[in-house]
Short mmCIF file of C-alpha atoms in Angstrom, two decimals:
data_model
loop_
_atom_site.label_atom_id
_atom_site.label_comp_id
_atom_site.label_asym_id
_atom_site.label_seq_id
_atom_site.Cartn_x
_atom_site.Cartn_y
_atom_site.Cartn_z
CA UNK Q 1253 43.09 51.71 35.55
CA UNK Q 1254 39.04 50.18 35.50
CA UNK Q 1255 36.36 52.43 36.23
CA UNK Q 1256 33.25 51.15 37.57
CA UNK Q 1257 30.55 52.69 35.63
CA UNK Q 1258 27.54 50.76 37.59
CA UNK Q 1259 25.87 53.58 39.68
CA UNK Q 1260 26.55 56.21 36.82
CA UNK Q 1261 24.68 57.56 34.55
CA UNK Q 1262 25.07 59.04 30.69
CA UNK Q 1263 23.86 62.35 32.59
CA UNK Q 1264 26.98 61.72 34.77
CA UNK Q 1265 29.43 61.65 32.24
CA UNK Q 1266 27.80 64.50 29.80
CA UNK Q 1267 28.20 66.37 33.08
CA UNK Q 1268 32.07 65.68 33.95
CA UNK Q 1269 32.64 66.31 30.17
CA UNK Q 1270 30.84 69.99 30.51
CA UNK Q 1271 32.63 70.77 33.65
CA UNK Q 1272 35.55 70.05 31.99
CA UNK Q 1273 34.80 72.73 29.24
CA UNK Q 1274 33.45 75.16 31.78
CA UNK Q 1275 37.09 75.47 33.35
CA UNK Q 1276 39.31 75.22 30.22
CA UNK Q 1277 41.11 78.91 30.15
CA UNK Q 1278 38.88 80.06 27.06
CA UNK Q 1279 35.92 79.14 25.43
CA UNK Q 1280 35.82 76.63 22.74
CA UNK Q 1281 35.11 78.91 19.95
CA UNK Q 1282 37.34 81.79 20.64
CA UNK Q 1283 35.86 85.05 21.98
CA UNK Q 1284 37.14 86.86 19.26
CA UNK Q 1285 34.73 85.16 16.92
CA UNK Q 1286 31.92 84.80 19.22
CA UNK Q 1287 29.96 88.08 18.04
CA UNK Q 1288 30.90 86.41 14.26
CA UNK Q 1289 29.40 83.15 15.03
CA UNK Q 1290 26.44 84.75 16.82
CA UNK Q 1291 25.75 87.17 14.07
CA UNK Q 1292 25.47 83.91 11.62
CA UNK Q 1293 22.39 82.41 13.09
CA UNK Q 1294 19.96 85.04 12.22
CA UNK Q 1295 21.63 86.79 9.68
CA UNK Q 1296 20.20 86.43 6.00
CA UNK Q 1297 21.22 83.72 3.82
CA UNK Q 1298 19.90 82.49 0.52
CA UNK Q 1299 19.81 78.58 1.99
CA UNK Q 1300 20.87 76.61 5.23
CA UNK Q 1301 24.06 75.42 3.44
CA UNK Q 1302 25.19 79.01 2.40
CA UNK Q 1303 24.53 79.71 6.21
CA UNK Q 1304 26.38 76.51 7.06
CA UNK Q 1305 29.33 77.68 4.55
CA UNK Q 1306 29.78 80.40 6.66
CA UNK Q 1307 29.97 78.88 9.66
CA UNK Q 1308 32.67 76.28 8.05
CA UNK Q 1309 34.94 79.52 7.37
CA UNK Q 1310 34.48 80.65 10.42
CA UNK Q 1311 35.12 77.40 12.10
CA UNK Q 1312 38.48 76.93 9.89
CA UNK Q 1313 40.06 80.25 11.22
CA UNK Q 1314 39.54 79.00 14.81
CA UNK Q 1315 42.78 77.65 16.12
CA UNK Q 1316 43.02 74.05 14.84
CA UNK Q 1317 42.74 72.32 18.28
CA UNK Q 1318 39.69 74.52 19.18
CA UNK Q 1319 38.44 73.25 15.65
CA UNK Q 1320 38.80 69.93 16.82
CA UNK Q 1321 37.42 69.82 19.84
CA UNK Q 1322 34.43 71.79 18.83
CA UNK Q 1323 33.86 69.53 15.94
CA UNK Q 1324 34.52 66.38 18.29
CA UNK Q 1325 31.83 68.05 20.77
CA UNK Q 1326 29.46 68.66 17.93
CA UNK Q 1327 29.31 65.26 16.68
CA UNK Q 1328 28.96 63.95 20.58
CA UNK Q 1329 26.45 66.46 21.18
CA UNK Q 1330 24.60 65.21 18.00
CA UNK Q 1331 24.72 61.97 19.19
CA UNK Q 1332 23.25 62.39 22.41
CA UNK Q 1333 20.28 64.57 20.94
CA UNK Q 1334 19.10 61.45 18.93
CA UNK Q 1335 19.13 59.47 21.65
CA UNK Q 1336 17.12 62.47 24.02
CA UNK Q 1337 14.45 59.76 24.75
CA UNK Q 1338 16.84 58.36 26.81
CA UNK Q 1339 18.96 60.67 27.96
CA UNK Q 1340 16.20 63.77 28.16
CA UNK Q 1341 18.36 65.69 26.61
CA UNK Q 1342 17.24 67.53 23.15
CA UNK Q 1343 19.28 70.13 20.96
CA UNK Q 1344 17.98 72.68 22.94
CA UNK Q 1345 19.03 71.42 26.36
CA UNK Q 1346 22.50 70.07 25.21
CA UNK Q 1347 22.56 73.44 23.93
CA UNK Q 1348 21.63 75.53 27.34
CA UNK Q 1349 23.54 73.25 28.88
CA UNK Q 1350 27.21 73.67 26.92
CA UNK Q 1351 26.82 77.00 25.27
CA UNK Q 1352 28.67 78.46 28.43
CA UNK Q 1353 31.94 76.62 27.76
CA UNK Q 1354 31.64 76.52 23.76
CA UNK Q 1355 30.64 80.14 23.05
CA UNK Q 1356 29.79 82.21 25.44
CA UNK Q 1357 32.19 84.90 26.59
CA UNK Q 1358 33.10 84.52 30.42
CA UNK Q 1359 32.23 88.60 30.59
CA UNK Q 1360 28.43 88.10 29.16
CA UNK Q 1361 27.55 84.94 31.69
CA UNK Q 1362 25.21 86.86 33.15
CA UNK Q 1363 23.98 88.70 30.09
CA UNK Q 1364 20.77 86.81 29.87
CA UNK Q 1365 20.70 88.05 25.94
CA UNK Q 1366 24.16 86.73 25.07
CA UNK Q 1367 22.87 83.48 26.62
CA UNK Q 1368 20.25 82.85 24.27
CA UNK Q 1369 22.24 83.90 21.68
CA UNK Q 1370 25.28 81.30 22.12
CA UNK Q 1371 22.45 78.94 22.87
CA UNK Q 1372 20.38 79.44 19.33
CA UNK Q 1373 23.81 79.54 17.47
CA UNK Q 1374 24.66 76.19 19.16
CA UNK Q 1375 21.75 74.51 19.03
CA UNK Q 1376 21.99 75.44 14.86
CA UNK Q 1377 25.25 73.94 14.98
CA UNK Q 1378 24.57 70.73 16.54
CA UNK Q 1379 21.44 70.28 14.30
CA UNK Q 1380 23.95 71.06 11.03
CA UNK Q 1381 27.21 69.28 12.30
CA UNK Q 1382 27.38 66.20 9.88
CA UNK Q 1383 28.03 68.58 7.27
CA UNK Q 1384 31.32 70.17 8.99
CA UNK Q 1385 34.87 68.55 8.13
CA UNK Q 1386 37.63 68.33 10.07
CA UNK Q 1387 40.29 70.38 9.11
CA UNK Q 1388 43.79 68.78 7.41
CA UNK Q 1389 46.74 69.74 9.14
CA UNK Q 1390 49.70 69.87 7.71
CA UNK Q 1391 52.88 69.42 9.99
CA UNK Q 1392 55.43 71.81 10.43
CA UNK Q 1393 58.22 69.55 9.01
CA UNK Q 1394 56.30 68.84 5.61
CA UNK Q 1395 55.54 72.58 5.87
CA UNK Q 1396 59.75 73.54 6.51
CA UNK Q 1397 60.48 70.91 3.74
CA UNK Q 1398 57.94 73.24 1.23
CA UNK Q 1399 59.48 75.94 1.68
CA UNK Q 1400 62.94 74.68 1.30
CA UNK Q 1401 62.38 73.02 -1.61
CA UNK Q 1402 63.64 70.10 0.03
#
């Protein structure tokens, strides 16, 4: 299958891709580590990458797929902020703009508070996302054969 991109825009596809998270059954980042994740951007830290060291362990107890995906996003979200004389689109928008299908609990979307919350936490973790890793996985079988001993 070809698609046709002439007539569409980057805004076009940055919007498909947010619909998309919009309407997966939960939030990227798991509601029961939003309040963690939210409490991170303004809480006290000695430096940014103590700050961003928490956010790592947080990330790494997220299930691994939502790790992945939220890294992938990151990085693409990244991306698209460097480019925001193009696409008009700065942390802060790509932030507004995603927050509601990366962290923001489908209970608080109208919670104009929680909003700017997920959006501040976001926005720090698009500016800081080149210096998140992507977790290892390790398969079940090699996993089975460890504890066997085999």
């Amino acid at each position: 299958m070809h698609f046709e991109w002439e007539g569409y825009t980057v805004h076009d596809a940055a919007n498909v891709m947010r619909r998309f998270i919009n309407h997966l059954p939960e939030p990227v980042i798991t509601v029961e580590y939003q309040s963690l994740f939210k409490s991170i951007v303004d809480g006290s830290f000695p430096s940014i990458e103590s700050k961003v060291g928490a956010f790592h362990t947080l990330i790494e107890q997220l299930p691994v797929e939502h790790q992945h995906l939220l890294l992938y996003l990151l990085d693409m979200l990244y991306m698209f902020s460097l480019h925001s004389d193009k696409t008009l689109m700065d942390r802060s928008a790509l932030a507004t703009s995603f927050s509601p299908g990366i962290l923001l609990n489908p209970s608080d979307s109208m919670n104009p508070a929680e909003y700017k919350e997920a959006q501040r936490t976001l926005e720090f973790l698009i500016a800081h996302q080149h210096k998140f890793t992507v977790p290892t996985v390790i398969s079940d079988q090699h996993l089975y054969r460890d504890q066997c001993n085999i």
